[in-house]
Amino acid sequence: MSAPDIAALEEQERRLVLDSFTYDDAWALGSLLVELARERQAPVAIDITRGGQQLFHAALPGSTPDNDAWIARKRRVVERYHAASYLVGSRFRAKGTTFEDSSRLDPDTYAAHGGAFPITVRGAGVVGVVVVSGLPQIEDHALVVEALERFTSGG
């Protein structure tokens, strides 16, 4: 799997905007992620928050408590930058540095690694975060994007 460039990552964020995001939507999106992960036997944890409230969490076989720590760190990056954690990390790498070296944020609290994606509602902005942890970062990111693409298309 090749890494998407910054323009492609930004395009994903422009495209994957919702008209609304309810508790039922969180359940549906989380359930879709669980289904996709199970099909691939992916050892992931999945988390969805909105407005600081956890609306969905699942840990699949092979995931560990460490995945929950990664979820929290990746989620904080999205909450701070209002951009996907993979995009934030990619922007630092494009400048010839790393998030850890240049963000001035504690790496025990923030992780700009792929897998956390903003839940953006048209007219309201970023209202929440969907996160997957357990695969290589590009695969975590791709799984979330695939689920959001299916979710936004109604399929």
PDB file of C-alpha atoms in Angstrom:
ATOM      1  CA  MET A   1       0.000   0.000   0.000  1.00  0.00           C
ATOM      2  CA  SER A   2       1.547   3.308  -1.051  1.00  0.00           C
ATOM      3  CA  ALA A   3       1.246   6.405   1.067  1.00  0.00           C
ATOM      4  CA  PRO A   4      -1.185   9.037  -0.207  1.00  0.00           C
ATOM      5  CA  ASP A   5       0.309  12.483  -0.737  1.00  0.00           C
ATOM      6  CA  ILE A   6      -0.816  15.561   1.178  1.00  0.00           C
ATOM      7  CA  ALA A   7      -3.137  16.714  -1.618  1.00  0.00           C
ATOM      8  CA  ALA A   8      -4.881  13.312  -1.647  1.00  0.00           C
ATOM      9  CA  LEU A   9      -5.241  13.368   2.152  1.00  0.00           C
ATOM     10  CA  GLU A  10      -6.700  16.886   2.053  1.00  0.00           C
ATOM     11  CA  GLU A  11      -9.104  15.814  -0.694  1.00  0.00           C
ATOM     12  CA  GLN A  12     -10.341  12.945   1.501  1.00  0.00           C
ATOM     13  CA  GLU A  13     -11.199  15.429   4.226  1.00  0.00           C
ATOM     14  CA  ARG A  14     -13.029  17.758   1.801  1.00  0.00           C
ATOM     15  CA  ARG A  15     -15.011  14.837   0.409  1.00  0.00           C
ATOM     16  CA  LEU A  16     -15.879  12.975   3.601  1.00  0.00           C
ATOM     17  CA  VAL A  17     -18.223  15.526   5.165  1.00  0.00           C
ATOM     18  CA  LEU A  18     -21.532  14.494   6.715  1.00  0.00           C
ATOM     19  CA  ASP A  19     -24.884  16.282   6.829  1.00  0.00           C
ATOM     20  CA  SER A  20     -25.303  15.255  10.473  1.00  0.00           C
ATOM     21  CA  PHE A  21     -23.785  12.882  13.019  1.00  0.00           C
ATOM     22  CA  THR A  22     -26.052  11.296  15.613  1.00  0.00           C
ATOM     23  CA  TYR A  23     -25.640   8.604  18.245  1.00  0.00           C
ATOM     24  CA  ASP A  24     -27.183   6.153  15.781  1.00  0.00           C
ATOM     25  CA  ASP A  25     -24.698   7.270  13.122  1.00  0.00           C
ATOM     26  CA  ALA A  26     -21.823   6.576  15.522  1.00  0.00           C
ATOM     27  CA  TRP A  27     -23.183   3.073  16.115  1.00  0.00           C
ATOM     28  CA  ALA A  28     -23.617   2.451  12.374  1.00  0.00           C
ATOM     29  CA  LEU A  29     -20.141   3.739  11.477  1.00  0.00           C
ATOM     30  CA  GLY A  30     -18.519   1.827  14.338  1.00  0.00           C
ATOM     31  CA  SER A  31     -20.362  -1.349  13.408  1.00  0.00           C
ATOM     32  CA  LEU A  32     -19.256  -0.950   9.785  1.00  0.00           C
ATOM     33  CA  LEU A  33     -15.643  -0.603  10.934  1.00  0.00           C
ATOM     34  CA  VAL A  34     -15.985  -3.734  13.075  1.00  0.00           C
ATOM     35  CA  GLU A  35     -17.410  -5.628  10.094  1.00  0.00           C
ATOM     36  CA  LEU A  36     -14.578  -4.514   7.787  1.00  0.00           C
ATOM     37  CA  ALA A  37     -11.938  -5.324  10.410  1.00  0.00           C
ATOM     38  CA  ARG A  38     -13.408  -8.774  11.092  1.00  0.00           C
ATOM     39  CA  GLU A  39     -13.452  -9.585   7.359  1.00  0.00           C
ATOM     40  CA  ARG A  40      -9.696  -8.913   7.358  1.00  0.00           C
ATOM     41  CA  GLN A  41      -9.035 -10.471  10.762  1.00  0.00           C
ATOM     42  CA  ALA A  42      -7.502  -7.130  11.721  1.00  0.00           C
ATOM     43  CA  PRO A  43      -6.389  -6.944  15.369  1.00  0.00           C
ATOM     44  CA  VAL A  44      -7.706  -3.430  15.949  1.00  0.00           C
ATOM     45  CA  ALA A  45      -9.466  -1.275  18.465  1.00  0.00           C
ATOM     46  CA  ILE A  46     -12.048   1.204  17.158  1.00  0.00           C
ATOM     47  CA  ASP A  47     -13.250   4.369  18.861  1.00  0.00           C
ATOM     48  CA  ILE A  48     -15.689   7.153  17.983  1.00  0.00           C
ATOM     49  CA  THR A  49     -16.171  10.328  19.994  1.00  0.00           C
ATOM     50  CA  ARG A  50     -18.317  13.405  19.534  1.00  0.00           C
ATOM     51  CA  GLY A  51     -17.968  16.528  21.619  1.00  0.00           C
ATOM     52  CA  GLY A  52     -15.700  14.778  24.097  1.00  0.00           C
ATOM     53  CA  GLN A  53     -18.117  11.867  24.653  1.00  0.00           C
ATOM     54  CA  GLN A  54     -17.201   8.324  23.665  1.00  0.00           C
ATOM     55  CA  LEU A  55     -20.088   7.050  21.526  1.00  0.00           C
ATOM     56  CA  PHE A  56     -18.545   3.781  20.293  1.00  0.00           C
ATOM     57  CA  HIS A  57     -15.660   1.540  21.276  1.00  0.00           C
ATOM     58  CA  ALA A  58     -14.750  -1.989  20.216  1.00  0.00           C
ATOM     59  CA  ALA A  59     -11.644  -4.100  20.703  1.00  0.00           C
ATOM     60  CA  LEU A  60     -11.226  -7.040  18.347  1.00  0.00           C
ATOM     61  CA  PRO A  61      -9.171 -10.192  18.961  1.00  0.00           C
ATOM     62  CA  GLY A  62      -5.464  -9.456  18.855  1.00  0.00           C
ATOM     63  CA  SER A  63      -5.813  -5.852  19.990  1.00  0.00           C
ATOM     64  CA  THR A  64      -4.275  -4.829  23.309  1.00  0.00           C
ATOM     65  CA  PRO A  65      -4.661  -2.082  25.910  1.00  0.00           C
ATOM     66  CA  ASP A  66      -1.794  -0.326  24.121  1.00  0.00           C
ATOM     67  CA  ASN A  67      -4.158   0.263  21.181  1.00  0.00           C
ATOM     68  CA  ASP A  68      -6.415   2.277  23.494  1.00  0.00           C
ATOM     69  CA  ALA A  69      -3.456   4.463  24.454  1.00  0.00           C
ATOM     70  CA  TRP A  70      -2.667   5.033  20.770  1.00  0.00           C
ATOM     71  CA  ILE A  71      -6.334   5.872  20.134  1.00  0.00           C
ATOM     72  CA  ALA A  72      -6.259   8.591  22.793  1.00  0.00           C
ATOM     73  CA  ARG A  73      -3.007  10.078  21.457  1.00  0.00           C
ATOM     74  CA  LYS A  74      -4.173  10.078  17.828  1.00  0.00           C
ATOM     75  CA  ARG A  75      -7.602  11.468  18.773  1.00  0.00           C
ATOM     76  CA  ARG A  76      -5.967  14.423  20.561  1.00  0.00           C
ATOM     77  CA  VAL A  77      -4.085  15.334  17.362  1.00  0.00           C
ATOM     78  CA  VAL A  78      -7.356  15.510  15.407  1.00  0.00           C
ATOM     79  CA  GLU A  79      -9.028  17.508  18.179  1.00  0.00           C
ATOM     80  CA  ARG A  80      -6.139  20.000  18.233  1.00  0.00           C
ATOM     81  CA  TYR A  81      -5.485  20.360  14.478  1.00  0.00           C
ATOM     82  CA  HIS A  82      -8.962  19.533  13.082  1.00  0.00           C
ATOM     83  CA  ALA A  83      -7.233  17.297  10.539  1.00  0.00           C
ATOM     84  CA  ALA A  84      -6.567  13.582  10.181  1.00  0.00           C
ATOM     85  CA  SER A  85      -3.679  12.375  12.322  1.00  0.00           C
ATOM     86  CA  TYR A  86      -1.967  10.926   9.232  1.00  0.00           C
ATOM     87  CA  LEU A  87      -2.283  14.264   7.398  1.00  0.00           C
ATOM     88  CA  VAL A  88      -0.815  16.155  10.359  1.00  0.00           C
ATOM     89  CA  GLY A  89       2.173  13.799  10.498  1.00  0.00           C
ATOM     90  CA  SER A  90       2.584  13.975   6.705  1.00  0.00           C
ATOM     91  CA  ARG A  91       2.690  17.776   6.786  1.00  0.00           C
ATOM     92  CA  PHE A  92       5.557  17.677   9.289  1.00  0.00           C
ATOM     93  CA  ARG A  93       7.409  15.054   7.233  1.00  0.00           C
ATOM     94  CA  ALA A  94       6.959  17.209   4.095  1.00  0.00           C
ATOM     95  CA  LYS A  95       8.825  19.992   5.914  1.00  0.00           C
ATOM     96  CA  GLY A  96      11.732  17.625   6.540  1.00  0.00           C
ATOM     97  CA  THR A  97      10.992  17.110  10.206  1.00  0.00           C
ATOM     98  CA  THR A  98       8.728  15.030  12.417  1.00  0.00           C
ATOM     99  CA  PHE A  99       5.732  15.823  14.560  1.00  0.00           C
ATOM    100  CA  GLU A 100       7.624  14.593  17.607  1.00  0.00           C
ATOM    101  CA  ASP A 101      10.607  16.889  16.928  1.00  0.00           C
ATOM    102  CA  SER A 102       8.763  20.027  15.843  1.00  0.00           C
ATOM    103  CA  SER A 103       5.214  20.197  17.244  1.00  0.00           C
ATOM    104  CA  ARG A 104       6.316  21.120  20.776  1.00  0.00           C
ATOM    105  CA  LEU A 105       3.662  18.702  22.041  1.00  0.00           C
ATOM    106  CA  ASP A 106       4.278  15.811  24.430  1.00  0.00           C
ATOM    107  CA  PRO A 107       4.565  12.568  22.400  1.00  0.00           C
ATOM    108  CA  ASP A 108       3.125  10.680  25.371  1.00  0.00           C
ATOM    109  CA  THR A 109      -0.062  12.728  24.888  1.00  0.00           C
ATOM    110  CA  TYR A 110      -0.172  13.301  21.096  1.00  0.00           C
ATOM    111  CA  ALA A 111       0.602  10.962  18.171  1.00  0.00           C
ATOM    112  CA  ALA A 112       0.423  12.144  14.567  1.00  0.00           C
ATOM    113  CA  HIS A 113       0.221   8.571  13.261  1.00  0.00           C
ATOM    114  CA  GLY A 114      -2.448   7.387  10.851  1.00  0.00           C
ATOM    115  CA  GLY A 115      -5.794   6.129  12.030  1.00  0.00           C
ATOM    116  CA  ALA A 116      -7.697   9.113  13.463  1.00  0.00           C
ATOM    117  CA  PHE A 117      -9.997  11.063  11.149  1.00  0.00           C
ATOM    118  CA  PRO A 118     -12.179  14.078  11.873  1.00  0.00           C
ATOM    119  CA  ILE A 119     -15.938  13.666  11.792  1.00  0.00           C
ATOM    120  CA  THR A 120     -16.941  16.826   9.988  1.00  0.00           C
ATOM    121  CA  VAL A 121     -20.543  17.982   9.696  1.00  0.00           C
ATOM    122  CA  ARG A 122     -21.494  20.443   6.961  1.00  0.00           C
ATOM    123  CA  GLY A 123     -22.049  23.846   8.548  1.00  0.00           C
ATOM    124  CA  ALA A 124     -20.771  22.749  11.975  1.00  0.00           C
ATOM    125  CA  GLY A 125     -17.143  21.798  11.298  1.00  0.00           C
ATOM    126  CA  VAL A 126     -15.316  19.048  13.160  1.00  0.00           C
ATOM    127  CA  VAL A 127     -17.669  17.551  15.750  1.00  0.00           C
ATOM    128  CA  GLY A 128     -15.885  14.307  16.568  1.00  0.00           C
ATOM    129  CA  VAL A 129     -13.206  11.776  15.757  1.00  0.00           C
ATOM    130  CA  VAL A 130     -13.194   8.195  14.468  1.00  0.00           C
ATOM    131  CA  VAL A 131     -10.043   6.207  15.284  1.00  0.00           C
ATOM    132  CA  VAL A 132      -8.609   2.788  14.437  1.00  0.00           C
ATOM    133  CA  SER A 133      -5.445   1.420  16.043  1.00  0.00           C
ATOM    134  CA  GLY A 134      -3.667  -1.884  15.578  1.00  0.00           C
ATOM    135  CA  LEU A 135      -2.342  -1.945  12.012  1.00  0.00           C
ATOM    136  CA  PRO A 136       0.542  -0.061  10.380  1.00  0.00           C
ATOM    137  CA  GLN A 137      -0.475   3.609  10.338  1.00  0.00           C
ATOM    138  CA  ILE A 138      -1.232   3.804   6.616  1.00  0.00           C
ATOM    139  CA  GLU A 139      -3.556   0.795   6.965  1.00  0.00           C
ATOM    140  CA  ASP A 140      -5.288   2.244  10.042  1.00  0.00           C
ATOM    141  CA  HIS A 141      -5.910   5.419   8.026  1.00  0.00           C
ATOM    142  CA  ALA A 142      -7.090   3.530   4.934  1.00  0.00           C
ATOM    143  CA  LEU A 143      -9.562   1.438   6.970  1.00  0.00           C
ATOM    144  CA  VAL A 144     -11.154   4.555   8.471  1.00  0.00           C
ATOM    145  CA  VAL A 145     -11.354   6.253   5.059  1.00  0.00           C
ATOM    146  CA  GLU A 146     -12.899   3.160   3.459  1.00  0.00           C
ATOM    147  CA  ALA A 147     -15.541   2.996   6.188  1.00  0.00           C
ATOM    148  CA  LEU A 148     -16.322   6.715   5.884  1.00  0.00           C
ATOM    149  CA  GLU A 149     -16.591   6.408   2.102  1.00  0.00           C
ATOM    150  CA  ARG A 150     -19.104   3.571   2.468  1.00  0.00           C
ATOM    151  CA  PHE A 151     -20.934   5.384   5.263  1.00  0.00           C
ATOM    152  CA  THR A 152     -21.271   8.645   3.328  1.00  0.00           C
ATOM    153  CA  SER A 153     -22.434   6.842   0.178  1.00  0.00           C
ATOM    154  CA  GLY A 154     -25.097   4.963   2.111  1.00  0.00           C
ATOM    155  CA  GLY A 155     -23.554   1.624   1.310  1.00  0.00           C
TER     156      GLY A 155
END
